[in-house]
Tab-separated table of C-alpha atoms and ligand atoms in Angstrom:
chain	number	residue	atom	x	y	z
A	1	UNK	CA	-28.304	2.837	-16.966
A	2	UNK	CA	-26.268	2.335	-13.821
A	3	UNK	CA	-24.310	5.075	-12.116
A	4	UNK	CA	-20.588	4.915	-12.844
A	5	UNK	CA	-18.265	5.343	-9.886
A	6	UNK	CA	-14.618	5.927	-10.744
A	7	UNK	CA	-11.849	4.617	-8.495
A	8	UNK	CA	-8.275	5.751	-9.237
A	9	UNK	CA	-5.863	2.804	-9.289
A	10	UNK	CA	-3.611	4.474	-6.796
A	11	UNK	CA	-2.924	4.992	-3.065
A	12	UNK	CA	-5.493	3.095	-0.978
A	13	UNK	CA	-6.799	1.231	-4.011
A	14	UNK	CA	-4.264	-1.510	-3.259
A	15	UNK	CA	-5.550	-1.981	0.278
A	16	UNK	CA	-9.242	-1.303	-0.050
A	17	UNK	CA	-10.379	-2.064	-3.586
A	18	UNK	CA	-12.199	-5.355	-2.852
A	19	UNK	CA	-14.193	-3.564	-0.129
A	20	UNK	CA	-15.017	-0.543	-2.264
A	21	UNK	CA	-15.820	-2.526	-5.393
A	22	UNK	CA	-18.199	-4.917	-3.619
A	23	UNK	CA	-19.883	-2.080	-1.756
A	24	UNK	CA	-20.666	-0.009	-4.847
A	25	UNK	CA	-21.619	-2.992	-6.971
A	26	UNK	CA	-24.012	-4.248	-4.295
A	27	UNK	CA	-25.667	-0.836	-4.533
A	28	UNK	CA	-26.134	-1.276	-8.272
A	29	UNK	CA	-23.339	1.063	-9.384
A	30	UNK	CA	-20.794	0.247	-12.068
A	31	UNK	CA	-17.237	0.560	-10.811
A	32	UNK	CA	-14.695	1.941	-13.272
A	33	UNK	CA	-11.016	1.738	-12.347
A	34	UNK	CA	-8.292	3.700	-14.104
A	35	UNK	CA	-5.819	1.649	-16.163
A	36	UNK	CA	-2.536	0.342	-14.831
A	37	UNK	CA	0.007	3.075	-14.255
A	38	UNK	CA	1.799	4.097	-17.436
A	39	UNK	CA	4.251	6.782	-18.481
A	40	UNK	CA	1.367	8.951	-19.649
A	41	UNK	CA	-0.508	8.645	-16.346
A	42	UNK	CA	2.631	9.461	-14.405
A	43	UNK	CA	3.564	12.372	-16.682
A	44	UNK	CA	0.043	13.818	-16.463
A	45	UNK	CA	0.141	13.623	-12.678
A	46	UNK	CA	3.597	15.173	-12.416
A	47	UNK	CA	2.592	17.994	-14.787
A	48	UNK	CA	-0.548	18.986	-12.903
A	49	UNK	CA	0.317	18.332	-9.264
A	50	UNK	CA	2.277	20.681	-7.001
A	51	UNK	CA	6.027	20.006	-7.123
A	52	UNK	CA	6.312	19.415	-3.382
A	53	UNK	CA	4.013	16.393	-3.381
A	54	UNK	CA	5.363	12.865	-3.084
A	55	UNK	CA	5.361	10.505	-6.060
A	56	UNK	CA	2.204	8.556	-5.013
A	57	UNK	CA	0.159	11.758	-4.705
A	58	UNK	CA	1.375	12.987	-8.112
A	59	UNK	CA	0.483	9.625	-9.551
A	60	UNK	CA	-2.974	9.793	-7.995
A	61	UNK	CA	-3.548	13.018	-9.944
A	62	UNK	CA	-2.627	11.218	-13.175
A	63	UNK	CA	-5.101	8.434	-12.454
A	64	UNK	CA	-7.861	10.967	-11.759
A	65	UNK	CA	-7.169	12.662	-15.101
A	66	UNK	CA	-7.443	9.347	-16.904
A	67	UNK	CA	-10.824	8.591	-15.254
A	68	UNK	CA	-12.630	11.856	-14.860
A	69	UNK	CA	-14.413	12.033	-18.218
A	70	UNK	CA	-15.734	8.480	-18.052
A	71	UNK	CA	-17.628	8.418	-14.755
A	72	UNK	CA	-20.518	10.083	-12.905
A	73	UNK	CA	-18.682	10.190	-9.574
A	74	UNK	CA	-15.089	9.984	-8.485
A	75	UNK	CA	-14.561	8.159	-5.226
A	76	UNK	CA	-11.936	10.070	-3.252
A	77	UNK	CA	-12.682	9.579	0.432
A	78	UNK	CA	-11.105	11.945	2.916
A	79	UNK	CA	-9.159	9.341	4.842
A	80	UNK	CA	-8.037	10.780	8.134
A	81	UNK	CA	-7.946	7.707	10.333
A	82	UNK	CA	-8.806	4.081	9.592
A	83	UNK	CA	-7.833	2.610	12.939
A	84	UNK	CA	-8.496	3.684	16.498
A	85	UNK	CA	-5.897	6.063	17.864
A	86	UNK	CA	-3.944	6.360	14.606
A	87	UNK	CA	-3.732	8.729	11.663
A	88	UNK	CA	-3.191	8.414	7.950
A	89	UNK	CA	-0.808	10.797	6.217
A	90	UNK	CA	-2.336	14.308	5.963
A	91	UNK	CA	-1.738	14.346	2.211
A	92	UNK	CA	-4.233	11.511	1.876
A	93	UNK	CA	-6.715	13.302	4.142
A	94	UNK	CA	-6.445	16.409	1.981
A	95	UNK	CA	-6.654	14.645	-1.380
A	96	UNK	CA	-10.173	15.759	-2.375
A	97	UNK	CA	-9.107	19.407	-1.888
A	98	UNK	CA	-5.837	18.941	-3.755
A	99	UNK	CA	-7.614	17.287	-6.651
A	100	UNK	CA	-10.285	19.997	-6.852
A	101	UNK	CA	-7.731	22.758	-6.860
A	102	UNK	CA	-5.447	21.147	-9.465
A	103	UNK	CA	-7.793	19.507	-11.964
A	104	UNK	CA	-10.599	21.186	-13.889
A	105	UNK	CA	-13.737	19.560	-15.288
A	106	UNK	CA	-14.219	16.983	-12.557
A	107	UNK	CA	-17.414	15.006	-11.990
A	108	UNK	CA	-18.864	15.121	-8.464
A	109	UNK	CA	-16.446	13.743	-5.894
A	110	UNK	CA	-17.679	11.302	-3.256
A	111	UNK	CA	-15.809	13.124	-0.560
A	112	UNK	CA	-16.758	11.600	2.793
A	113	UNK	CA	-14.458	11.747	5.758
A	114	UNK	CA	-13.361	8.450	7.278
A	115	UNK	CA	-12.110	9.390	10.695
A	116	UNK	CA	-12.266	6.706	13.333
A	117	UNK	CA	-10.534	8.993	15.807
A	118	UNK	CA	-13.523	11.281	15.954
A	119	UNK	CA	-15.800	10.488	18.875
A	120	UNK	CA	-19.069	8.911	17.794
A	121	UNK	CA	-17.738	8.193	14.326
A	122	UNK	CA	-17.830	4.658	12.945
A	123	UNK	CA	-17.056	2.810	9.754
A	124	UNK	CA	-20.744	2.077	9.271
A	125	UNK	CA	-21.639	5.762	9.444
A	126	UNK	CA	-19.035	6.574	6.825
A	127	UNK	CA	-20.403	3.749	4.678
A	128	UNK	CA	-23.943	5.124	5.002
A	129	UNK	CA	-22.719	8.562	3.901
A	130	UNK	CA	-20.750	7.164	0.977
A	131	UNK	CA	-23.587	4.885	-0.132
A	132	UNK	CA	-26.100	7.755	-0.060
A	133	UNK	CA	-24.495	9.160	-3.236
A	134	UNK	CA	-25.739	6.199	-5.243
A	135	UNK	CA	-28.640	4.748	-3.220
A	136	UNK	CA	-31.245	6.225	-0.891
A	137	UNK	CA	-32.159	2.997	0.910
A	138	UNK	CA	-30.263	2.911	4.226
A	139	UNK	CA	-30.970	-0.778	4.847
A	140	UNK	CA	-29.607	-1.718	1.437
A	141	UNK	CA	-26.474	0.321	2.100
A	142	UNK	CA	-25.993	-1.489	5.391
A	143	UNK	CA	-26.372	-4.885	3.718
A	144	UNK	CA	-23.926	-3.852	0.992
A	145	UNK	CA	-21.434	-2.775	3.605
A	146	UNK	CA	-21.645	-6.090	5.475
A	147	UNK	CA	-21.121	-8.006	2.242
A	148	UNK	CA	-18.209	-5.747	1.302
A	149	UNK	CA	-16.605	-6.336	4.694
A	150	UNK	CA	-16.762	-10.101	4.154
A	151	UNK	CA	-15.026	-9.679	0.803
A	152	UNK	CA	-12.442	-7.400	2.364
A	153	UNK	CA	-11.641	-9.885	5.138
A	154	UNK	CA	-11.243	-12.640	2.547
A	155	UNK	CA	-8.858	-10.417	0.609
A	156	UNK	CA	-6.786	-9.582	3.688
A	157	UNK	CA	-6.532	-13.295	4.496
A	158	UNK	CA	-5.306	-13.951	0.921
A	159	UNK	CA	-2.645	-11.266	1.288
A	160	UNK	CA	-1.500	-12.796	4.572
A	161	UNK	CA	-1.206	-16.139	2.775
A	162	UNK	CA	1.128	-14.648	0.203
A	163	UNK	CA	-1.077	-13.007	-2.410
A	164	UNK	CA	0.675	-10.065	-4.075
A	165	UNK	CA	-2.130	-7.802	-5.337
A	166	UNK	CA	-0.266	-6.456	-8.401
A	167	UNK	CA	-2.042	-5.107	-11.422
A	168	UNK	CA	-5.068	-7.358	-11.197
A	169	UNK	CA	-6.187	-7.202	-7.627
A	170	UNK	CA	-8.958	-9.760	-8.084
A	171	UNK	CA	-6.763	-12.509	-9.439
A	172	UNK	CA	-5.827	-15.191	-6.945
A	173	UNK	CA	-3.395	-17.223	-9.041
A	174	UNK	CA	-0.703	-15.016	-7.623
A	175	UNK	CA	-0.768	-16.723	-4.234
A	176	UNK	CA	2.726	-17.883	-3.589
A	177	UNK	CA	3.229	-20.322	-0.796
A	178	UNK	CA	6.822	-21.002	0.077
A	179	UNK	CA	7.800	-24.611	0.296
A	180	UNK	CA	11.247	-24.489	-1.245
A	181	UNK	CA	13.985	-24.164	1.331
A	182	UNK	CA	16.430	-23.203	-1.451
A	183	UNK	CA	14.706	-19.849	-1.838
A	184	UNK	CA	16.027	-16.883	0.093
A	185	UNK	CA	13.464	-15.045	2.179
A	186	UNK	CA	13.646	-11.293	1.825
A	187	UNK	CA	11.221	-9.063	3.692
A	188	UNK	CA	9.937	-5.973	1.917
A	189	UNK	CA	8.356	-3.108	3.768
A	190	UNK	CA	6.666	-0.152	2.159
A	191	UNK	CA	3.339	1.436	1.383
A	192	UNK	CA	1.160	-1.023	-0.560
A	193	UNK	CA	0.853	1.564	-3.368
A	194	UNK	CA	4.622	1.417	-3.804
A	195	UNK	CA	4.991	-2.331	-3.411
A	196	UNK	CA	2.183	-3.407	-5.716
A	197	UNK	CA	2.306	-0.871	-8.541
A	198	UNK	CA	4.782	-2.603	-10.812
A	199	UNK	CA	5.296	0.467	-13.033
A	200	UNK	CA	6.289	2.672	-10.129
A	201	UNK	CA	8.589	0.119	-8.506
A	202	UNK	CA	10.017	-1.041	-11.851
A	203	UNK	CA	8.854	-4.636	-11.304
A	204	UNK	CA	10.700	-4.949	-8.042
A	205	UNK	CA	8.787	-7.989	-6.829
A	206	UNK	CA	8.881	-9.957	-10.064
A	207	UNK	CA	12.588	-9.194	-10.472
A	208	UNK	CA	13.348	-10.595	-7.041
A	209	UNK	CA	11.122	-13.600	-7.548
A	210	UNK	CA	12.802	-14.245	-10.876
A	211	UNK	CA	16.096	-14.371	-8.988
A	212	UNK	CA	14.880	-17.128	-6.667
A	213	UNK	CA	13.851	-14.864	-3.829
A	214	UNK	CA	10.779	-15.462	-1.730
A	215	UNK	CA	9.139	-12.146	-0.900
A	216	UNK	CA	7.539	-11.584	2.480
A	217	UNK	CA	5.821	-8.228	2.778
A	218	UNK	CA	4.754	-6.682	6.046
A	219	UNK	CA	1.170	-7.254	4.909
A	220	UNK	CA	1.792	-10.995	5.126
A	221	UNK	CA	2.300	-10.654	8.867
A	222	UNK	CA	-0.895	-10.882	10.900
A	223	UNK	CA	-2.250	-7.869	12.770
A	224	UNK	CA	-1.850	-9.760	16.069
A	225	UNK	CA	1.857	-10.349	15.493
A	226	UNK	CA	2.451	-6.788	14.296
A	227	UNK	CA	0.629	-5.376	17.302
A	228	UNK	CA	2.468	-7.585	19.755
A	229	UNK	CA	5.803	-6.258	18.427
A	230	UNK	CA	4.585	-2.676	18.005
A	231	UNK	CA	3.604	-2.713	21.683
A	232	UNK	CA	7.254	-3.262	22.568
A	233	UNK	CA	8.377	-0.039	20.855
A	234	UNK	CA	9.583	2.711	23.176
A	235	UNK	CA	6.858	5.029	21.960
A	236	UNK	CA	3.488	4.435	20.372
A	237	UNK	CA	3.554	5.281	16.670
A	238	UNK	CA	0.482	7.260	15.752
A	239	UNK	CA	0.632	6.629	12.000
A	240	UNK	CA	-1.166	3.520	10.847
A	241	UNK	CA	1.616	2.644	8.388
A	242	UNK	CA	4.336	3.422	10.941
A	243	UNK	CA	2.954	0.917	13.451
A	244	UNK	CA	2.718	-1.790	10.811
A	245	UNK	CA	6.177	-1.093	9.406
A	246	UNK	CA	8.008	-0.978	12.737
A	247	UNK	CA	6.016	-3.825	14.301
A	248	UNK	CA	6.838	-6.044	11.336
A	249	UNK	CA	10.521	-5.026	11.307
A	250	UNK	CA	10.847	-6.071	14.932
A	251	UNK	CA	9.147	-9.323	14.069
A	252	UNK	CA	11.434	-9.919	11.063
A	253	UNK	CA	14.626	-9.415	13.046
A	254	UNK	CA	13.495	-12.040	15.541
A	255	UNK	CA	12.655	-14.628	12.889
A	256	UNK	CA	15.588	-16.731	11.899
A	257	UNK	CA	14.543	-17.237	8.288
A	258	UNK	CA	14.761	-13.648	6.971
A	259	UNK	CA	18.007	-13.100	5.060
A	260	UNK	CA	17.547	-9.489	4.033
A	261	UNK	CA	15.187	-6.553	4.532
A	262	UNK	CA	14.316	-3.947	1.896
A	263	UNK	CA	12.504	-0.748	2.872
A	264	UNK	CA	10.849	0.941	-0.094
A	265	UNK	CA	10.346	4.683	0.369
A	266	UNK	CA	8.836	7.451	-1.709
A	267	UNK	CA	11.086	10.411	-2.272
A	268	UNK	CA	9.465	13.392	-0.564
A	269	UNK	CA	7.574	11.330	2.027
A	270	UNK	CA	8.120	12.618	5.564
A	271	UNK	CA	6.622	9.507	7.141
A	272	UNK	CA	8.905	7.203	5.172
A	273	UNK	CA	11.967	9.284	6.072
A	274	UNK	CA	11.151	9.030	9.760
A	275	UNK	CA	9.876	5.460	9.932
A	276	UNK	CA	12.568	4.191	7.565
A	277	UNK	CA	15.285	5.597	9.796
A	278	UNK	CA	13.771	3.963	12.884
A	279	UNK	CA	13.400	0.675	11.016
A	280	UNK	CA	17.049	0.741	9.993
A	281	UNK	CA	18.135	1.355	13.585
A	282	UNK	CA	16.015	-1.566	14.822
A	283	UNK	CA	17.616	-3.876	12.258
A	284	UNK	CA	21.195	-2.687	12.843
A	285	UNK	CA	20.942	-2.805	16.633
A	286	UNK	CA	19.237	-6.148	16.924
A	287	UNK	CA	20.551	-8.257	14.077
A	288	UNK	CA	23.105	-8.634	11.337
A	289	UNK	CA	20.458	-8.897	8.643
A	290	UNK	CA	21.398	-6.869	5.542
A	291	UNK	CA	19.124	-3.865	5.147
A	292	UNK	CA	18.603	-1.688	2.079
A	293	UNK	CA	16.506	1.343	1.175
A	294	UNK	CA	15.006	1.706	-2.262
A	295	UNK	CA	13.795	5.215	-2.921
A	296	UNK	CA	11.221	5.756	-5.663
A	297	UNK	CA	10.598	8.969	-7.524
A	298	UNK	CA	9.609	9.982	-11.007
A	299	UNK	CA	13.253	10.021	-12.098
A	300	UNK	CA	14.215	6.582	-10.757
A	301	UNK	CA	16.152	4.607	-13.336
A	302	UNK	CA	15.661	0.885	-13.869
A	303	UNK	CA	19.340	0.126	-14.498
A	304	UNK	CA	20.284	1.601	-11.121
A	305	UNK	CA	17.636	-0.491	-9.385
A	306	UNK	CA	18.754	-3.680	-11.138
A	307	UNK	CA	22.366	-3.122	-10.103
A	308	UNK	CA	21.462	-2.524	-6.486
A	309	UNK	CA	19.171	-5.557	-6.297
A	310	UNK	CA	21.797	-7.772	-7.858
A	311	UNK	CA	24.488	-6.536	-5.475
A	312	UNK	CA	22.171	-6.995	-2.489
A	313	UNK	CA	21.111	-10.539	-3.331
A	314	UNK	CA	24.670	-11.575	-4.328
A	315	UNK	CA	25.969	-10.302	-1.013
A	316	UNK	CA	23.276	-12.236	0.882
A	317	UNK	CA	24.109	-15.427	-0.987
A	318	UNK	CA	27.819	-14.993	-0.323
A	319	UNK	CA	27.133	-14.362	3.340
A	320	UNK	CA	25.067	-17.500	3.671
A	321	UNK	CA	28.027	-19.507	2.294
A	322	UNK	CA	30.739	-17.660	4.153
A	323	UNK	CA	28.969	-15.850	6.990
A	324	UNK	CA	31.844	-14.377	8.919
A	325	UNK	CA	33.611	-12.687	6.020
A	326	UNK	CA	30.881	-10.463	4.693
A	327	UNK	CA	29.574	-7.366	6.338
A	328	UNK	CA	25.820	-6.812	6.378
A	329	UNK	CA	26.382	-3.087	6.246
A	330	UNK	CA	28.578	-2.632	3.198
B	1	LIG	S1	2.513	8.594	3.393
B	1	LIG	FE1	4.194	9.459	2.223
B	1	LIG	S2	4.042	8.493	0.226
B	1	LIG	FE2	2.076	8.224	1.218
B	1	LIG	S3	0.837	9.940	0.570
B	1	LIG	FE3	1.804	10.532	2.485
B	1	LIG	S4	3.664	11.615	1.890
B	1	LIG	FE4	2.947	10.444	0.112
């Protein structure tokens, strides 16, 4: 019987799942993912997690609860840094400790630090450590890692081409290539776990698409473009998400086909509060593109979101017909 490795459908799942799934499966493990987010998963997470945590971290707790009794290992890497010179949010780095202290009856956690800022540390070393939980053959782990990287690069290329990961991350029918000049382009910036979890964001993306909007996320902008714009910022941003968000915002304000920008933030997220404010200033100072924040928390109501989206898209449509009479800033 194969070893079961549980992966919570939360946080970095939306960025890394194709890499993690291929890696563990190549090592002969069975990968079990928690179900799509539901009211029960969210309620369980909110009940057990510390009040001060942000929504995504609370939700992660709920996904762990839904998985823990069905697997031999839980994969919760200690993600400190996944890119040279940059950090991930400390709440993600401390997740294995938070989970251990909040939830009882856990299986063993695959708790390996991924810290590319540490001297001498590499992705391959982390992969060898992670793989050693389910396989003792170092060469096989290396081969699995190389295969997983290929899958991961394919996935990233799909996302750049317009694939919205959504609930089924392996499904490619979702690729949405814009050909219709009637559609309005709206850029959406936010953590992938907020943008692609349709329960948490109350179907934000499908609502906008249903209204004839073409969605361009910051993940659809290539690393080269993001970096070229991030390099022009007054100061280097040392958060991985911050660089991507601000680099893409600068890029969006210079494109002439973006009609609106939405920044999705998690209530209680310090990084979002800081980066969101900088993003808004970049947009306001350098363009007249309408800009809106959508803040998500466990109390967010769908009717309020619908009203705001409708008002935002109506205003953009009116502006495109009668540009000079409508303010971008309300
Ligand atoms: S970056 Fe923000 S939303 Fe994400 S885990 Fe950290 S505090 Fe939560």
